[in-house]
């Protein structure tokens, strides 16, 4: 919904899924468990998010 609203004159919305393998080294640096994961990537050609709103982008509405 937000991507569509950010592109009132039209634009491009991309959604991609791919498989990734997280190894033990990557897990040591974070909190993930090694193994296979699915990565979801979403992007659009909209105007972007104002800097003041970035800290709240994952807040529920």
CSV table of N, CA and C in Angstrom, one decimal:
chain,number,residue,atom,x,y,z
A,1,UNK,N,0.8,-1.2,0.0
A,1,UNK,CA,0.0,0.0,0.0
A,1,UNK,C,0.9,1.3,0.0
A,2,UNK,N,1.9,1.3,0.9
A,2,UNK,CA,2.7,2.5,0.9
A,2,UNK,C,3.5,2.7,-0.4
A,3,UNK,N,4.0,1.7,-1.0
A,3,UNK,CA,4.7,1.8,-2.3
A,3,UNK,C,3.8,2.4,-3.3
A,4,UNK,N,2.5,2.0,-3.4
A,4,UNK,CA,1.6,2.5,-4.4
A,4,UNK,C,1.3,4.0,-4.1
A,5,UNK,N,1.2,4.4,-2.8
A,5,UNK,CA,0.9,5.7,-2.5
A,5,UNK,C,2.1,6.6,-2.8
A,6,UNK,N,3.3,6.1,-2.7
A,6,UNK,CA,4.5,6.8,-3.0
A,6,UNK,C,4.8,7.0,-4.4
A,7,UNK,N,4.0,6.4,-5.3
A,7,UNK,CA,4.2,6.5,-6.7
A,7,UNK,C,2.9,6.9,-7.4
A,8,UNK,N,2.3,8.0,-7.1
A,8,UNK,CA,1.0,8.4,-7.6
A,8,UNK,C,1.0,8.5,-9.2
A,9,UNK,N,2.1,8.8,-9.8
A,9,UNK,CA,2.2,8.9,-11.2
A,9,UNK,C,2.6,7.5,-11.9
A,10,UNK,N,2.7,6.5,-11.1
A,10,UNK,CA,3.1,5.2,-11.6
A,10,UNK,C,4.6,5.0,-11.2
A,11,UNK,N,5.1,3.8,-11.4
A,11,UNK,CA,6.5,3.5,-11.1
A,11,UNK,C,6.7,2.0,-11.2
A,12,UNK,N,7.7,1.5,-10.5
A,12,UNK,CA,8.0,0.1,-10.5
A,12,UNK,C,8.1,-0.4,-9.1
A,13,UNK,N,7.4,-1.5,-8.9
A,13,UNK,CA,7.4,-2.2,-7.6
A,13,UNK,C,7.9,-3.6,-7.9
A,14,UNK,N,9.0,-4.0,-7.2
A,14,UNK,CA,9.7,-5.3,-7.4
A,14,UNK,C,9.6,-6.1,-6.1
A,15,UNK,N,9.3,-7.4,-6.2
A,15,UNK,CA,9.2,-8.3,-5.1
A,15,UNK,C,10.0,-9.5,-5.6
A,16,UNK,N,11.0,-9.9,-4.8
A,16,UNK,CA,11.9,-11.1,-5.1
A,16,UNK,C,12.1,-12.0,-3.9
A,17,UNK,N,12.1,-13.3,-4.2
A,17,UNK,CA,12.5,-14.3,-3.2
A,17,UNK,C,13.7,-15.0,-3.7
A,18,UNK,N,14.6,-15.3,-2.8
A,18,UNK,CA,15.7,-16.2,-3.1
A,18,UNK,C,16.1,-17.0,-1.9
A,19,UNK,N,16.8,-18.1,-2.1
A,19,UNK,CA,17.3,-18.9,-1.0
A,19,UNK,C,18.7,-18.5,-0.7
A,20,UNK,N,19.1,-18.4,0.6
A,20,UNK,CA,20.4,-18.0,1.0
A,20,UNK,C,20.9,-19.0,2.1
A,21,UNK,N,22.2,-19.2,2.1
A,21,UNK,CA,22.7,-20.1,3.2
A,21,UNK,C,23.5,-19.2,4.1
A,22,UNK,N,23.2,-19.3,5.4
A,22,UNK,CA,24.0,-18.6,6.4
A,22,UNK,C,25.0,-19.6,7.0
A,23,UNK,N,26.2,-19.3,7.0
A,23,UNK,CA,27.2,-20.2,7.6
A,23,UNK,C,27.5,-19.9,9.0
A,24,UNK,N,28.4,-20.7,9.6
A,24,UNK,CA,28.7,-20.5,11.1
A,24,UNK,C,29.3,-19.2,11.4
A,25,UNK,N,30.2,-18.7,10.5
A,25,UNK,CA,30.9,-17.4,10.7
A,25,UNK,C,29.9,-16.3,10.8
A,26,UNK,N,29.0,-16.3,9.8
A,26,UNK,CA,27.9,-15.2,9.9
A,26,UNK,C,27.1,-15.3,11.1
A,27,UNK,N,26.8,-16.5,11.6
A,27,UNK,CA,26.0,-16.7,12.8
A,27,UNK,C,26.8,-16.3,14.0
A,28,UNK,N,28.1,-16.5,14.0
A,28,UNK,CA,28.9,-16.0,15.2
A,28,UNK,C,28.8,-14.5,15.3
A,29,UNK,N,28.7,-13.8,14.2
A,29,UNK,CA,28.6,-12.4,14.3
A,29,UNK,C,27.2,-11.8,14.6
A,30,UNK,N,26.2,-12.6,14.6
A,30,UNK,CA,24.9,-12.2,14.9
A,30,UNK,C,24.1,-13.2,15.8
A,31,UNK,N,22.8,-13.2,15.6
A,31,UNK,CA,22.0,-14.1,16.4
A,31,UNK,C,21.3,-15.1,15.6
A,32,UNK,N,21.7,-15.3,14.4
A,32,UNK,CA,21.0,-16.3,13.5
A,32,UNK,C,21.6,-17.7,13.7
A,33,UNK,N,20.8,-18.7,13.3
A,33,UNK,CA,21.2,-20.1,13.4
A,33,UNK,C,21.7,-20.4,11.9
A,34,UNK,N,22.8,-21.1,11.8
A,34,UNK,CA,23.3,-21.4,10.4
A,34,UNK,C,22.2,-22.4,9.7
A,35,UNK,N,22.2,-22.2,8.4
A,35,UNK,CA,21.3,-23.0,7.7
A,35,UNK,C,20.7,-22.3,6.4
A,36,UNK,N,19.7,-22.9,5.8
A,36,UNK,CA,19.1,-22.3,4.6
A,36,UNK,C,17.9,-21.4,5.1
A,37,UNK,N,17.9,-20.2,4.4
A,37,UNK,CA,16.8,-19.2,4.7
A,37,UNK,C,16.2,-18.8,3.4
A,38,UNK,N,15.1,-18.1,3.4
A,38,UNK,CA,14.5,-17.5,2.3
A,38,UNK,C,14.6,-16.0,2.5
A,39,UNK,N,15.1,-15.2,1.5
A,39,UNK,CA,15.2,-13.8,1.7
A,39,UNK,C,14.1,-13.1,0.8
A,40,UNK,N,13.4,-12.2,1.4
A,40,UNK,CA,12.4,-11.5,0.7
A,40,UNK,C,12.9,-10.0,0.5
A,41,UNK,N,12.9,-9.6,-0.8
A,41,UNK,CA,13.3,-8.2,-1.1
A,41,UNK,C,12.2,-7.5,-1.8
A,42,UNK,N,11.9,-6.3,-1.3
A,42,UNK,CA,10.8,-5.5,-1.8
A,42,UNK,C,11.5,-4.1,-2.1
A,43,UNK,N,11.3,-3.6,-3.3
A,43,UNK,CA,11.7,-2.2,-3.6
A,43,UNK,C,10.8,-1.6,-4.5
A,44,UNK,N,10.8,-0.2,-4.5
A,44,UNK,CA,10.0,0.5,-5.5
A,44,UNK,C,10.7,1.8,-5.9
A,45,UNK,N,10.2,2.4,-6.9
A,45,UNK,CA,10.8,3.6,-7.5
A,45,UNK,C,10.2,4.9,-6.9
A,46,UNK,N,9.5,4.8,-5.8
A,46,UNK,CA,8.9,5.9,-5.1
A,46,UNK,C,9.8,6.9,-4.6
A,47,UNK,N,9.3,7.9,-3.9
A,47,UNK,CA,10.1,9.1,-3.4
A,47,UNK,C,11.0,8.7,-2.2
A,48,UNK,N,10.7,7.6,-1.5
A,48,UNK,CA,11.5,7.3,-0.4
A,48,UNK,C,10.8,7.8,0.9
A,49,UNK,N,11.4,7.5,2.0
A,49,UNK,CA,10.9,7.8,3.4
A,49,UNK,C,11.7,9.1,3.9
A,50,UNK,N,10.9,10.0,4.4
A,50,UNK,CA,11.6,11.2,5.0
A,50,UNK,C,12.4,10.7,6.2
A,51,UNK,N,13.6,11.3,6.4
A,51,UNK,CA,14.5,11.0,7.4
A,51,UNK,C,13.9,10.9,8.8
A,52,UNK,N,13.0,11.9,9.1
A,52,UNK,CA,12.4,11.9,10.4
A,52,UNK,C,11.5,10.7,10.7
A,53,UNK,N,11.0,10.0,9.6
A,53,UNK,CA,10.2,8.9,9.8
A,53,UNK,C,10.9,7.5,9.8
A,54,UNK,N,12.2,7.5,9.5
A,54,UNK,CA,13.0,6.3,9.4
A,54,UNK,C,13.0,5.5,10.7
A,55,UNK,N,13.1,6.1,11.9
A,55,UNK,CA,13.1,5.3,13.1
A,55,UNK,C,11.8,4.6,13.4
A,56,UNK,N,10.7,4.9,12.7
A,56,UNK,CA,9.4,4.3,13.0
A,56,UNK,C,8.9,3.5,11.8
A,57,UNK,N,9.8,3.1,10.9
A,57,UNK,CA,9.2,2.4,9.7
A,57,UNK,C,8.7,1.0,10.0
A,58,UNK,N,9.0,0.4,11.1
A,58,UNK,CA,8.5,-0.9,11.4
A,58,UNK,C,7.4,-0.9,12.5
A,59,UNK,N,7.0,0.3,13.0
A,59,UNK,CA,6.0,0.5,13.9
A,59,UNK,C,4.7,0.0,13.3
A,60,UNK,N,3.8,-0.7,14.0
A,60,UNK,CA,2.5,-1.1,13.5
A,60,UNK,C,1.6,0.2,13.3
A,61,UNK,N,0.8,0.2,12.3
A,61,UNK,CA,-0.1,1.3,12.1
A,61,UNK,C,-1.4,1.1,12.8
